Tab-separated table of C-alpha atoms and ligand atoms in Angstrom:
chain	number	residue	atom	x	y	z
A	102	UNK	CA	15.777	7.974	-11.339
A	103	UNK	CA	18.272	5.588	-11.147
A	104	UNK	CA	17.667	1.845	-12.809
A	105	UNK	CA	14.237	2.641	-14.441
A	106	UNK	CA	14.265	1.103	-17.622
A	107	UNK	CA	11.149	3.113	-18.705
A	108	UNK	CA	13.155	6.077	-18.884
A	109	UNK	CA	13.098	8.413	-20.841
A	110	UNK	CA	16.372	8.150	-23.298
A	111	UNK	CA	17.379	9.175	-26.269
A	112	UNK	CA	17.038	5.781	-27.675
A	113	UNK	CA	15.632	2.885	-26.492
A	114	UNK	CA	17.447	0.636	-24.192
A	115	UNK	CA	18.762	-2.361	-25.667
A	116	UNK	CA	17.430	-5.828	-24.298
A	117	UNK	CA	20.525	-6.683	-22.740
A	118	UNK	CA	20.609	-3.022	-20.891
A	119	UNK	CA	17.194	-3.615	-19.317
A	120	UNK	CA	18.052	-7.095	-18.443
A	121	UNK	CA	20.684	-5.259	-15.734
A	122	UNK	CA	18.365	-1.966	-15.097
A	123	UNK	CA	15.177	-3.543	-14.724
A	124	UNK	CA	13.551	-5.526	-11.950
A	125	UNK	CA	15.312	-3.982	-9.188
A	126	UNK	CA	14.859	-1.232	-6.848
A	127	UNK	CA	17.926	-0.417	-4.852
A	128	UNK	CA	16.757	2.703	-3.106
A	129	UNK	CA	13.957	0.833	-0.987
A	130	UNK	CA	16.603	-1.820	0.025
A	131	UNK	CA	18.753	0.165	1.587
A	132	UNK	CA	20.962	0.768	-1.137
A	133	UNK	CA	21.652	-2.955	-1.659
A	134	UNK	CA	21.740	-4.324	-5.655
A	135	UNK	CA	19.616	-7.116	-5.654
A	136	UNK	CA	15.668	-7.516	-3.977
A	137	UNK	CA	16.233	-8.895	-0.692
A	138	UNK	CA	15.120	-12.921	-1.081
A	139	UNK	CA	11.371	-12.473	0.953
A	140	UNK	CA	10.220	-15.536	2.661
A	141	UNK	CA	6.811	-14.520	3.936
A	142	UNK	CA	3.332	-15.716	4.231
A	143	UNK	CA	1.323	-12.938	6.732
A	144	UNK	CA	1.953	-9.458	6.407
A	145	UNK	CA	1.193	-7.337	9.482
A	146	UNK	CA	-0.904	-4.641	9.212
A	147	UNK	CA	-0.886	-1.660	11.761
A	148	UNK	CA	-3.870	-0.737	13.385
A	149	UNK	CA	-7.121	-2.872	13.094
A	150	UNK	CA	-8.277	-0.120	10.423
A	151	UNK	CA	-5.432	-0.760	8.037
A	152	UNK	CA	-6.408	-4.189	7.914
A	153	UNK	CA	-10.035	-3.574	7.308
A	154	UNK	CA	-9.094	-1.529	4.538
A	155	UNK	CA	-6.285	-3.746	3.781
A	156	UNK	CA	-4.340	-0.884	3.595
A	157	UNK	CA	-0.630	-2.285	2.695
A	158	UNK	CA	1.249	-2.487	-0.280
A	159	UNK	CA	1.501	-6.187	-0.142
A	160	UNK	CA	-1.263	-8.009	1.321
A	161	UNK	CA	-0.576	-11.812	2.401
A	162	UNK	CA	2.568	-13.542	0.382
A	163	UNK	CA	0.546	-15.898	-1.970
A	164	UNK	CA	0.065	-12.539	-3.430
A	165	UNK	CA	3.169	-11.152	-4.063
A	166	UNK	CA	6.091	-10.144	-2.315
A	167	UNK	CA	8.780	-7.756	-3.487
A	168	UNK	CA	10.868	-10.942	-4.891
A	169	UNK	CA	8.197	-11.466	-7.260
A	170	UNK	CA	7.594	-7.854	-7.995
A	171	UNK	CA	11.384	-7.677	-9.251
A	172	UNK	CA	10.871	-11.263	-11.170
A	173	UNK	CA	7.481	-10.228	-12.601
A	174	UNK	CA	8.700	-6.715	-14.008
A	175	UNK	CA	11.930	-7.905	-15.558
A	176	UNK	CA	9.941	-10.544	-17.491
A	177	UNK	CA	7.418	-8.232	-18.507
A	178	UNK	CA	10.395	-5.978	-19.674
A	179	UNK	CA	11.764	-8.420	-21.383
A	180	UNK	CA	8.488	-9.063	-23.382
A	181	UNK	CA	8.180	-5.847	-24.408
A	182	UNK	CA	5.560	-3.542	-24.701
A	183	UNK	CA	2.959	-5.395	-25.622
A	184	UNK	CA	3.108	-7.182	-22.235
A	185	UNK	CA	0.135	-6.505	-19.945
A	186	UNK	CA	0.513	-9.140	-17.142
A	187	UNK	CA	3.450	-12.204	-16.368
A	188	UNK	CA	2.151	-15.005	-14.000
A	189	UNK	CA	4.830	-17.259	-12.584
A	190	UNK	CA	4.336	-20.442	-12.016
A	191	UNK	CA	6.308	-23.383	-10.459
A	192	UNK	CA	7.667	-25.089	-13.827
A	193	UNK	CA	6.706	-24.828	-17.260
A	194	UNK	CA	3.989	-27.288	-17.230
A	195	UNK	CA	2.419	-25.683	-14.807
A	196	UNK	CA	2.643	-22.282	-16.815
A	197	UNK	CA	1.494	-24.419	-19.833
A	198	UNK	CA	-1.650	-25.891	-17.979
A	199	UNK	CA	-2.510	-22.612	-16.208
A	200	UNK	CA	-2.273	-20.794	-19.517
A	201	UNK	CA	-4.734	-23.435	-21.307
A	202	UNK	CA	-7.040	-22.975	-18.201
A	203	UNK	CA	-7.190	-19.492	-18.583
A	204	UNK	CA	-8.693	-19.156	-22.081
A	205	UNK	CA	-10.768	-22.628	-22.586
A	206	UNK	CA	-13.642	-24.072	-20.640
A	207	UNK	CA	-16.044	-26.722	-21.011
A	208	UNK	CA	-17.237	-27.318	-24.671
A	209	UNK	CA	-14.405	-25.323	-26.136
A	210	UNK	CA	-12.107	-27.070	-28.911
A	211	UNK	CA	-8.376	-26.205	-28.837
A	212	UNK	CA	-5.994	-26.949	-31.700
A	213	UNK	CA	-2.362	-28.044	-30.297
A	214	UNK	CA	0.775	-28.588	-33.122
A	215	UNK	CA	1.702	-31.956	-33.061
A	216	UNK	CA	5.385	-31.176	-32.495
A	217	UNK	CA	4.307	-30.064	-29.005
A	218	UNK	CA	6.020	-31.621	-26.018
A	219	UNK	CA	5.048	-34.500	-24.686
A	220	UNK	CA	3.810	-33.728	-21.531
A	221	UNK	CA	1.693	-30.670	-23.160
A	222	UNK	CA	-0.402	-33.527	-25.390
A	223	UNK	CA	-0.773	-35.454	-22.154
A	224	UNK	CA	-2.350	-32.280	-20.520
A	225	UNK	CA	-4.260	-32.263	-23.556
A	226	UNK	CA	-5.392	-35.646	-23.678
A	227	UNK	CA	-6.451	-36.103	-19.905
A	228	UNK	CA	-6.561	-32.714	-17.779
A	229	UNK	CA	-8.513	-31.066	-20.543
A	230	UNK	CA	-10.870	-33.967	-21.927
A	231	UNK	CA	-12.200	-34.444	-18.103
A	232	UNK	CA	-13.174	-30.879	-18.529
A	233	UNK	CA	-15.315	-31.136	-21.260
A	234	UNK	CA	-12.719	-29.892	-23.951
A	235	UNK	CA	-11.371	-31.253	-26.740
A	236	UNK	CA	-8.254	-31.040	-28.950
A	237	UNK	CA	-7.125	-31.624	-32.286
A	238	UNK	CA	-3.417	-32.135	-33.437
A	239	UNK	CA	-2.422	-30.148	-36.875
A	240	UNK	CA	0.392	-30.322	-38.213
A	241	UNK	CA	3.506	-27.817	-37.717
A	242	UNK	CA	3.958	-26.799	-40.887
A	243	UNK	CA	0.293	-26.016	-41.399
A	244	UNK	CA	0.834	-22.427	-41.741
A	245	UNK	CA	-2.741	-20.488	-43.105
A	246	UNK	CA	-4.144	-23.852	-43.418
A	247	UNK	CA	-4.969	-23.960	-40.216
A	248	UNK	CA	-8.352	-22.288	-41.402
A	249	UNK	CA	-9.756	-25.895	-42.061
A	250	UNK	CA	-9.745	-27.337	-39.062
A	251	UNK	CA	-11.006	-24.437	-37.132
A	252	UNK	CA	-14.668	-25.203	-35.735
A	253	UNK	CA	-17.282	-22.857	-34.647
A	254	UNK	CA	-16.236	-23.586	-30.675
A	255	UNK	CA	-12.486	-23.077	-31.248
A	256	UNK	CA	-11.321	-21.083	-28.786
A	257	UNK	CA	-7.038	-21.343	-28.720
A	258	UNK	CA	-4.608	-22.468	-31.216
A	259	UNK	CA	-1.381	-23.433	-29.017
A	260	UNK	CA	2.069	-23.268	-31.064
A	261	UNK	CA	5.367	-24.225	-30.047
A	262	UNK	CA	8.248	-22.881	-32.702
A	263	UNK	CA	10.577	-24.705	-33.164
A	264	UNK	CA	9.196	-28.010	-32.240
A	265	UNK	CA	12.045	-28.985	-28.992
A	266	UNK	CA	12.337	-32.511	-30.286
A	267	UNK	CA	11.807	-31.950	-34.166
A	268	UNK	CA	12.637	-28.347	-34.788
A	269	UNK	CA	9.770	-27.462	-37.512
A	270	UNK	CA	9.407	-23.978	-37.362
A	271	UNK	CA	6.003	-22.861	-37.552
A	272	UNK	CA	4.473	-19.444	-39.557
A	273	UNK	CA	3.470	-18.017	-36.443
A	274	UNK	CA	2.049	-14.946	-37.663
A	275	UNK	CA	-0.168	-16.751	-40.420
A	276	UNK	CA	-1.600	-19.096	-38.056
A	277	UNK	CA	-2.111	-15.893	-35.305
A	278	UNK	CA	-3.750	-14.284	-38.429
A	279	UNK	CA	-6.228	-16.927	-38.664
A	280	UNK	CA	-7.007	-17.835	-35.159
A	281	UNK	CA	-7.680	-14.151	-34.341
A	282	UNK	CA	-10.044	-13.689	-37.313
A	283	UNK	CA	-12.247	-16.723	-35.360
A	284	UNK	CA	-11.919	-15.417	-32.026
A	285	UNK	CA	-9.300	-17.748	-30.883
A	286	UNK	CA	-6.609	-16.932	-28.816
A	287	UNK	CA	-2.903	-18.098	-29.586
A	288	UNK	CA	-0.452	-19.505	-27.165
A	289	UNK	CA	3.069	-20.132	-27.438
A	290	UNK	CA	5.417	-22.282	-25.914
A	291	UNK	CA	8.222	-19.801	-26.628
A	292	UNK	CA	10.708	-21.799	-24.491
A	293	UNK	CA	13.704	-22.418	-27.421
A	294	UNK	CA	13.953	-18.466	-28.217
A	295	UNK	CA	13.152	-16.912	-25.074
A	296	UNK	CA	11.676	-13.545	-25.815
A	297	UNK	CA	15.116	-12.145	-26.536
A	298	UNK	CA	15.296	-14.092	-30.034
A	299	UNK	CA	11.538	-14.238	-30.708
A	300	UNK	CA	9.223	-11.722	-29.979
A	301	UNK	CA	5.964	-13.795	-29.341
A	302	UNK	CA	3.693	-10.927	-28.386
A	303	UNK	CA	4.822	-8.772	-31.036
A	304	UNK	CA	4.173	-11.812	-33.793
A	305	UNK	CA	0.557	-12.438	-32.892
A	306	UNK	CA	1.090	-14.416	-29.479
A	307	UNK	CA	-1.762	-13.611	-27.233
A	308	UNK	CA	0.151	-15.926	-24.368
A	309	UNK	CA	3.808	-16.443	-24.222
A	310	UNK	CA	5.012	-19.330	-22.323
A	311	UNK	CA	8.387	-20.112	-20.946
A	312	UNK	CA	10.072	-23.739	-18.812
A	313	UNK	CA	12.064	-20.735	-17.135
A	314	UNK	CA	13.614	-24.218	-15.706
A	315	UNK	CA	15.603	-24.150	-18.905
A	316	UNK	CA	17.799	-20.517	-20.072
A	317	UNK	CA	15.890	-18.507	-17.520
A	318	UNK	CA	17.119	-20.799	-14.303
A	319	UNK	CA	20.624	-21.351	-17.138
A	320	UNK	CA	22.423	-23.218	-14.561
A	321	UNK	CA	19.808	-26.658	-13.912
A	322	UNK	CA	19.416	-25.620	-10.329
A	323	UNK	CA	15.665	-24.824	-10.434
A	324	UNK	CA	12.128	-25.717	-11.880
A	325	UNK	CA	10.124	-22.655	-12.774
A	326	UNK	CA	7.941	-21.123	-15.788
A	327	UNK	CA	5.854	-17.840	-16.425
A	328	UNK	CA	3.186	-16.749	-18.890
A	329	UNK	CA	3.366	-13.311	-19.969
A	330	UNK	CA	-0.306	-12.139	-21.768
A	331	UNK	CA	-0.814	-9.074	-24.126
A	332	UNK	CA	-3.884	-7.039	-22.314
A	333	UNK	CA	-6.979	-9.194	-23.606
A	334	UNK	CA	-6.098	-12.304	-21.545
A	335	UNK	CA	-3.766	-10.282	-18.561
A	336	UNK	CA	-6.788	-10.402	-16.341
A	337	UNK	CA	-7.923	-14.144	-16.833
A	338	UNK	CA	-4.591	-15.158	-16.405
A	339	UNK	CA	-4.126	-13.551	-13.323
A	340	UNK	CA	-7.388	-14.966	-12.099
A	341	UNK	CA	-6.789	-18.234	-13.287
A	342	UNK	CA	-3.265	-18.472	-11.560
A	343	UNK	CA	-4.617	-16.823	-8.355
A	344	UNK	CA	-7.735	-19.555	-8.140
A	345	UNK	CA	-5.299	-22.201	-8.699
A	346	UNK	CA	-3.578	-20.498	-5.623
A	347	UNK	CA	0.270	-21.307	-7.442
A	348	UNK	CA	2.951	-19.667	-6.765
A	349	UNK	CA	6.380	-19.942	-6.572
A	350	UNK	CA	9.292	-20.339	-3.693
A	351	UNK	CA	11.246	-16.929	-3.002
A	352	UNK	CA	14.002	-18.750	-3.545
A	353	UNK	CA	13.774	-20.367	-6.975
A	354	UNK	CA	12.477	-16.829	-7.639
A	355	UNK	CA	15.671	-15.147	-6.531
A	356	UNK	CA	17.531	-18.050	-8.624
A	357	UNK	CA	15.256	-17.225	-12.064
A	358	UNK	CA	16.109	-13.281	-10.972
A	359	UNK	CA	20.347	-13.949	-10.623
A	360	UNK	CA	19.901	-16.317	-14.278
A	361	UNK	CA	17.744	-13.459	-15.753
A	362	UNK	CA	20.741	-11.143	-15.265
A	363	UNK	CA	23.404	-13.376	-17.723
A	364	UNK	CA	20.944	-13.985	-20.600
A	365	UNK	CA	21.600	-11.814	-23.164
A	366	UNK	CA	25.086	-13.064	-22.186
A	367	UNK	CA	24.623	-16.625	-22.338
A	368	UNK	CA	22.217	-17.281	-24.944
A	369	UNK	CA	24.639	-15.410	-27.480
A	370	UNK	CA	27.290	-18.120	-26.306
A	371	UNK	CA	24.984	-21.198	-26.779
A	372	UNK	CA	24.168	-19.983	-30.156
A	373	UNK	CA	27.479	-19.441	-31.701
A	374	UNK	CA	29.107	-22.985	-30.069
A	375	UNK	CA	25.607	-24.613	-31.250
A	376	UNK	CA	25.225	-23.169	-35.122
A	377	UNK	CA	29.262	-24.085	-34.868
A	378	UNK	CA	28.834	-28.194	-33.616
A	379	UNK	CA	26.085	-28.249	-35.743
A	380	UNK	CA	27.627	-27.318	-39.155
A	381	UNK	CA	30.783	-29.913	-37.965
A	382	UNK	CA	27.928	-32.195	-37.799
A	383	UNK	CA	26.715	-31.716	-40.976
A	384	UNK	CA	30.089	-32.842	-42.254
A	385	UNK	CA	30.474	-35.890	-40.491
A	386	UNK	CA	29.564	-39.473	-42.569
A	387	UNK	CA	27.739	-40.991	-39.881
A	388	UNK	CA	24.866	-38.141	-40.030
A	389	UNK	CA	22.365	-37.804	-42.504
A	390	UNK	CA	20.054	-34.705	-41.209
A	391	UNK	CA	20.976	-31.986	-38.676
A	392	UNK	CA	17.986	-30.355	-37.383
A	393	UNK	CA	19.016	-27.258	-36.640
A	394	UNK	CA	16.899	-24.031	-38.070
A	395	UNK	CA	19.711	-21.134	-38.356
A	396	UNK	CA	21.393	-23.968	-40.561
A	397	UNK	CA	20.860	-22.984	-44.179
A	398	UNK	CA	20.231	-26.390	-44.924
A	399	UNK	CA	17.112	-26.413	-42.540
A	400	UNK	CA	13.661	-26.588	-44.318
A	401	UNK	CA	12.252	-23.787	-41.684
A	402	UNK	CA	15.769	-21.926	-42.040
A	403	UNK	CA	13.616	-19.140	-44.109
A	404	UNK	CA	11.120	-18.303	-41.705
A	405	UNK	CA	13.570	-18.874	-39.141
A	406	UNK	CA	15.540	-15.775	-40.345
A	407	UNK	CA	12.348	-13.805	-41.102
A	408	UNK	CA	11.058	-14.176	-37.174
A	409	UNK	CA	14.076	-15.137	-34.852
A	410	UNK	CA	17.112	-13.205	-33.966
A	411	UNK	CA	18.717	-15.777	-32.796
A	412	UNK	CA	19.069	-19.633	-32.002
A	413	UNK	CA	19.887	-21.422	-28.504
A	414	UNK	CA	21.863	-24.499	-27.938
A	415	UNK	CA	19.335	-26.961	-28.573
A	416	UNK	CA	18.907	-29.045	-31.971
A	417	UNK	CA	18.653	-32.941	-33.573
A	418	UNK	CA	20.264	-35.214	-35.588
A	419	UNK	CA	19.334	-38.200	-37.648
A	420	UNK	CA	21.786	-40.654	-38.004
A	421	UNK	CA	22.283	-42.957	-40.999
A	422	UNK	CA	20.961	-46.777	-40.070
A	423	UNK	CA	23.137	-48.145	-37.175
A	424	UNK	CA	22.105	-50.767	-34.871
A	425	UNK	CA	20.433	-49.042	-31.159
A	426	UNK	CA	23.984	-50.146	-29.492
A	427	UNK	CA	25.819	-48.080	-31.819
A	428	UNK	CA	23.895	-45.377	-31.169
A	429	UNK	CA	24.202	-45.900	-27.037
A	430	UNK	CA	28.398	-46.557	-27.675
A	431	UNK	CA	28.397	-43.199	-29.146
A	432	UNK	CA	26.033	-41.632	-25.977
A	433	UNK	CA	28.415	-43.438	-23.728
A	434	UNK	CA	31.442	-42.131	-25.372
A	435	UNK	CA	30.582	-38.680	-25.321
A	436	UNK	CA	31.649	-37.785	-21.493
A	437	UNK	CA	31.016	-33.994	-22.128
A	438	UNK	CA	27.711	-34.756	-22.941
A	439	UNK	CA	25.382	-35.594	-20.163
A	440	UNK	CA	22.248	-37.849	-20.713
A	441	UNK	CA	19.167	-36.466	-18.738
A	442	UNK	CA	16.013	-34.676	-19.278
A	443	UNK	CA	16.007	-30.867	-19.539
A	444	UNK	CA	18.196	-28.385	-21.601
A	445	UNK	CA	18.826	-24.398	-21.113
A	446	UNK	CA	21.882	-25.127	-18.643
A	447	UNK	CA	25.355	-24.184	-18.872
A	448	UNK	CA	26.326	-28.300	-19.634
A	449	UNK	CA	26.392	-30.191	-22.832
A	450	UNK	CA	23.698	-33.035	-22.712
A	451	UNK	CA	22.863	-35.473	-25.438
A	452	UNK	CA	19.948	-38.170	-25.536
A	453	UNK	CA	18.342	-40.468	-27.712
A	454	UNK	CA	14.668	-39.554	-28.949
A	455	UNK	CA	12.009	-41.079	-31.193
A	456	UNK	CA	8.748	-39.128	-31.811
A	457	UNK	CA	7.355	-41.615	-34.131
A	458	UNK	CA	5.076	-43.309	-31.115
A	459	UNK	CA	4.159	-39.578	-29.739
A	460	UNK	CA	2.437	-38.304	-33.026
A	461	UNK	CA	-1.158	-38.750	-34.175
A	462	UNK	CA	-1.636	-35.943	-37.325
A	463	UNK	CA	1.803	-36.527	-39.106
A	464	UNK	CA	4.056	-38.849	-39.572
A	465	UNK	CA	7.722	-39.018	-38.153
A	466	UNK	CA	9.659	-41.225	-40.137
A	467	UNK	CA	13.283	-39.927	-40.045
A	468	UNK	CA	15.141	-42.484	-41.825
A	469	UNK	CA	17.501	-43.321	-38.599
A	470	UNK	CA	18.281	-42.903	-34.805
A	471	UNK	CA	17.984	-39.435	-33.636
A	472	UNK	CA	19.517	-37.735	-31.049
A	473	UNK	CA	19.143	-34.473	-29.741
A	474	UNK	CA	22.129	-31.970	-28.015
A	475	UNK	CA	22.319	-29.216	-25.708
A	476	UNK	CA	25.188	-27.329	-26.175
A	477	UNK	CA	26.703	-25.686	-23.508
A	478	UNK	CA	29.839	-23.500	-22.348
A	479	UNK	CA	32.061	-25.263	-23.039
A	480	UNK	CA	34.907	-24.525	-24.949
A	481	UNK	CA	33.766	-25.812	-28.878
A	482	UNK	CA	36.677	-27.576	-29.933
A	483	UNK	CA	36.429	-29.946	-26.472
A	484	UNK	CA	33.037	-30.598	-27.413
A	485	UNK	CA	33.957	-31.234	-31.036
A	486	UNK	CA	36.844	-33.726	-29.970
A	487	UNK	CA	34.556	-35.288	-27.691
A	488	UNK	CA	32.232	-36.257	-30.459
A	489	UNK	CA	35.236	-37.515	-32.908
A	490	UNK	CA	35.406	-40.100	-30.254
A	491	UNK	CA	32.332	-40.463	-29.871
A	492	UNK	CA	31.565	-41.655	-33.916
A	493	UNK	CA	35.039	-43.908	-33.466
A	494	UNK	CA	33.055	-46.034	-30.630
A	495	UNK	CA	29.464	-45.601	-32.833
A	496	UNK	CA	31.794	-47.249	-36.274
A	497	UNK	CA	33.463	-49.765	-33.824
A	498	UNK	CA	30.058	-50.982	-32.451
A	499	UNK	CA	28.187	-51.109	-35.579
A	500	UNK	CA	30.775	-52.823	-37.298
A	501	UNK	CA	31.350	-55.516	-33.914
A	502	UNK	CA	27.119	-55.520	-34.015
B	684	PLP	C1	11.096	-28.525	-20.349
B	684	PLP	C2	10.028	-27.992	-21.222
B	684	PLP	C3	8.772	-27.706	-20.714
B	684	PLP	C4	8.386	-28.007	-19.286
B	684	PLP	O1	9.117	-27.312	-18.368
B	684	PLP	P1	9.252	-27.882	-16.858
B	684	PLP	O2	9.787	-26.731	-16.110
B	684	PLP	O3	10.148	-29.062	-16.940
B	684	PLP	O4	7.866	-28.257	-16.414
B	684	PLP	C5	7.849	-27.159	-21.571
B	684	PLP	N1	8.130	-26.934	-22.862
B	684	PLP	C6	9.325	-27.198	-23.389
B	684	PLP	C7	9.578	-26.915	-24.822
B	684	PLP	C8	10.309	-27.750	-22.589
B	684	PLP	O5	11.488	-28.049	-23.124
């Protein structure tokens, strides 16, 4: 058959093939490419017996439709084999918070990295204390040592490699190693690599999490996110997701579908122009740290290399000491570079950052201002012009200031 990426071949497909193969079934849409965008809440049965039976392939549109059929199997595809069961969920908190719900309950202890992001600790420190659970922070860079803090009720160790403000990689398979030896089940906010440059599942992940708002969407046009579980936690997750009765508009599915299609495309792009801005970066005066892991200079670069196949866009900077207006002249200056939330798009964005007030089990003490960058599609050298300028205006207004 035609478009089956389970076929049988004489070598696997690459991901890239069975980003374009999968997820799609042309010959029950008349031929056409792409699932048909289904906005649909009843589905009509035929005879009064049919319903009784509830006889239909799709049953009422909370529960699926063929749009998410075609999102749901290209993720899982894209997971790999290990994947048992992808839940979608309307952004990648909500994936975050649904995946949480599905493997802790009332008296359970979770241990979250401290590099998480923000909103995650917030989840943390009010959704999940109401329900009777509690959380500790551990440091990133804990690796095996994670064994100490593990109590006789922990029940998940969440991990989120590389940190999206920070960039500490974490030893994901050492601290998978430990949690499963007590029982524990590991999540992953895997949102930086996407499975195409990391693997979660196939590194000890029990739940892989992605903000599909960022390279899944690609273009800053939606807010989605998905969980994709190994077969332990499929059914719980599906449970969980279904009592919480989320799902997700046919359209922002049909917009994660179209992004899906351009990933292995894009993500190879944002990698090369970011591992290139970066390493200018590293030559410029005015910077001190880049915080970038496929940069040899990176303290995580080695396990970086030993997991990841890749990099996205996305890394930080510390800045020698310059006053905060030096730091905003240069944000100001930089007109390729958007300031806003959010990454994963096909713009440039830069904004200021300071984790120091968000951290409670290390210390972030940087030595200066820190900004982080999306890079985009642009063309490099623009980009690398752009931020000449923009150090001329940071010099001018730390020497005026
Ligand atoms: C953006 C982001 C999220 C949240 O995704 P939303 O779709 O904005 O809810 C979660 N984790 C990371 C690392 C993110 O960057």
């Amino acid at each position: 058959m035609k478009n089956d990426p389970d076929r049988t071949a004489a070598q696997p497909l690459a991901p890239s093939t069975r980003l374009v193969v999968g997820g799609r079934r042309p010959e029950e849409q008349y031929g056409f490419v792409n699932t048909p965008v289904y906005h649909g809440s009843t589905v009509l049965y035929p005879t009064a017996e049919d319903f009784r039976a509830r006889r239909s392939r799709y049953k009422y549109g909370r529960r699926g439709t063929p749009t998410s059929d075609s999102l749901e199997s290209l993720l899982a595809d894209l997971e790999g084999e290990a994947c048992a069961g992808v839940a979608l969920l309307p952004s990648g908190l909500g994936a975050i918070s649904a995946a949480l719900l599905a493997v802790l309950k009332a008296g359970d202890h979770l241990l979250m990295t401290d590099s998480a992001y923000e909103p995650t600790r917030h989840v943390c420190d009010h959704l999940l204390t109401r329900w009777g659970i509690s959380t500790t922070y551990y440091d990133p860079l804990i690796g095996a040592g994670i064994e100490a803090l593990v109590r006789p009720n922990t029940r998940a160790v969440f991990v989120e490699s590389p940190g999206s403000l920070s960039f500490e990689i974490q030893d994901v398979p050492a601290i998978a190693e430990v949690a499963h030896a007590h029982g524990a089940a590991v999540l992953m906010d895997n949102t930086w690599a996407t499975p195409l440059y990391f693997r979660a599942l196939d590194h000890g992940v029990d739940l892989s999490i992605q903000a599909g708002t960022k390279y899944i969407g690609g273009h800053s046009d939606i807010m989605f996110g998905c969980v994709a579980a190994n077969a332990h936690y499929a059914d719980v997750l599906r449970d969980t997701v279904f009592s919480l009765g989320l799902c997700v508009g046919p359209d922002d599915m049909n917009l994660a579908l179209r992004g899906l299609r351009t990933l292995a495309v894009r993500l190879p792009s944002h990698f090369a122009a970011g591992v290139e801005v970066a390493t200018w970066l590293e030559g410029r005066p005015e910077v001190s740290r880049v915080l970038h892991p496929a940069l040899p200079s990176h303290p995580g670069h080695a396990l970086w290399k030993r997991d990841f196949t890749g990099a996205c866009g996305l890394f930080s900077i510390v800045l020698k000491p310059v006053p905060e207006t030096a730091v905003d002249a240069f944000l100001n200056a930089i007109d390729l570079f958007g300031i806003g939330a959010s990454w994963g798009g096909y713009e440039s964005l830069a904004i200021p950052f300071d984790c120091s007030k968000i951290r409670t089990a290390t210390t972030w003490a940087p030595g200066g201002p820190t900004v982080r960058f999306h890079i985009g599609l642009e063309a490099v050298g623009d980009l690398i012009a752009n931020l000449d300028e923009g150090f001329a205006a940071l010099n001018a207004a730390a020497q005026a200031g």
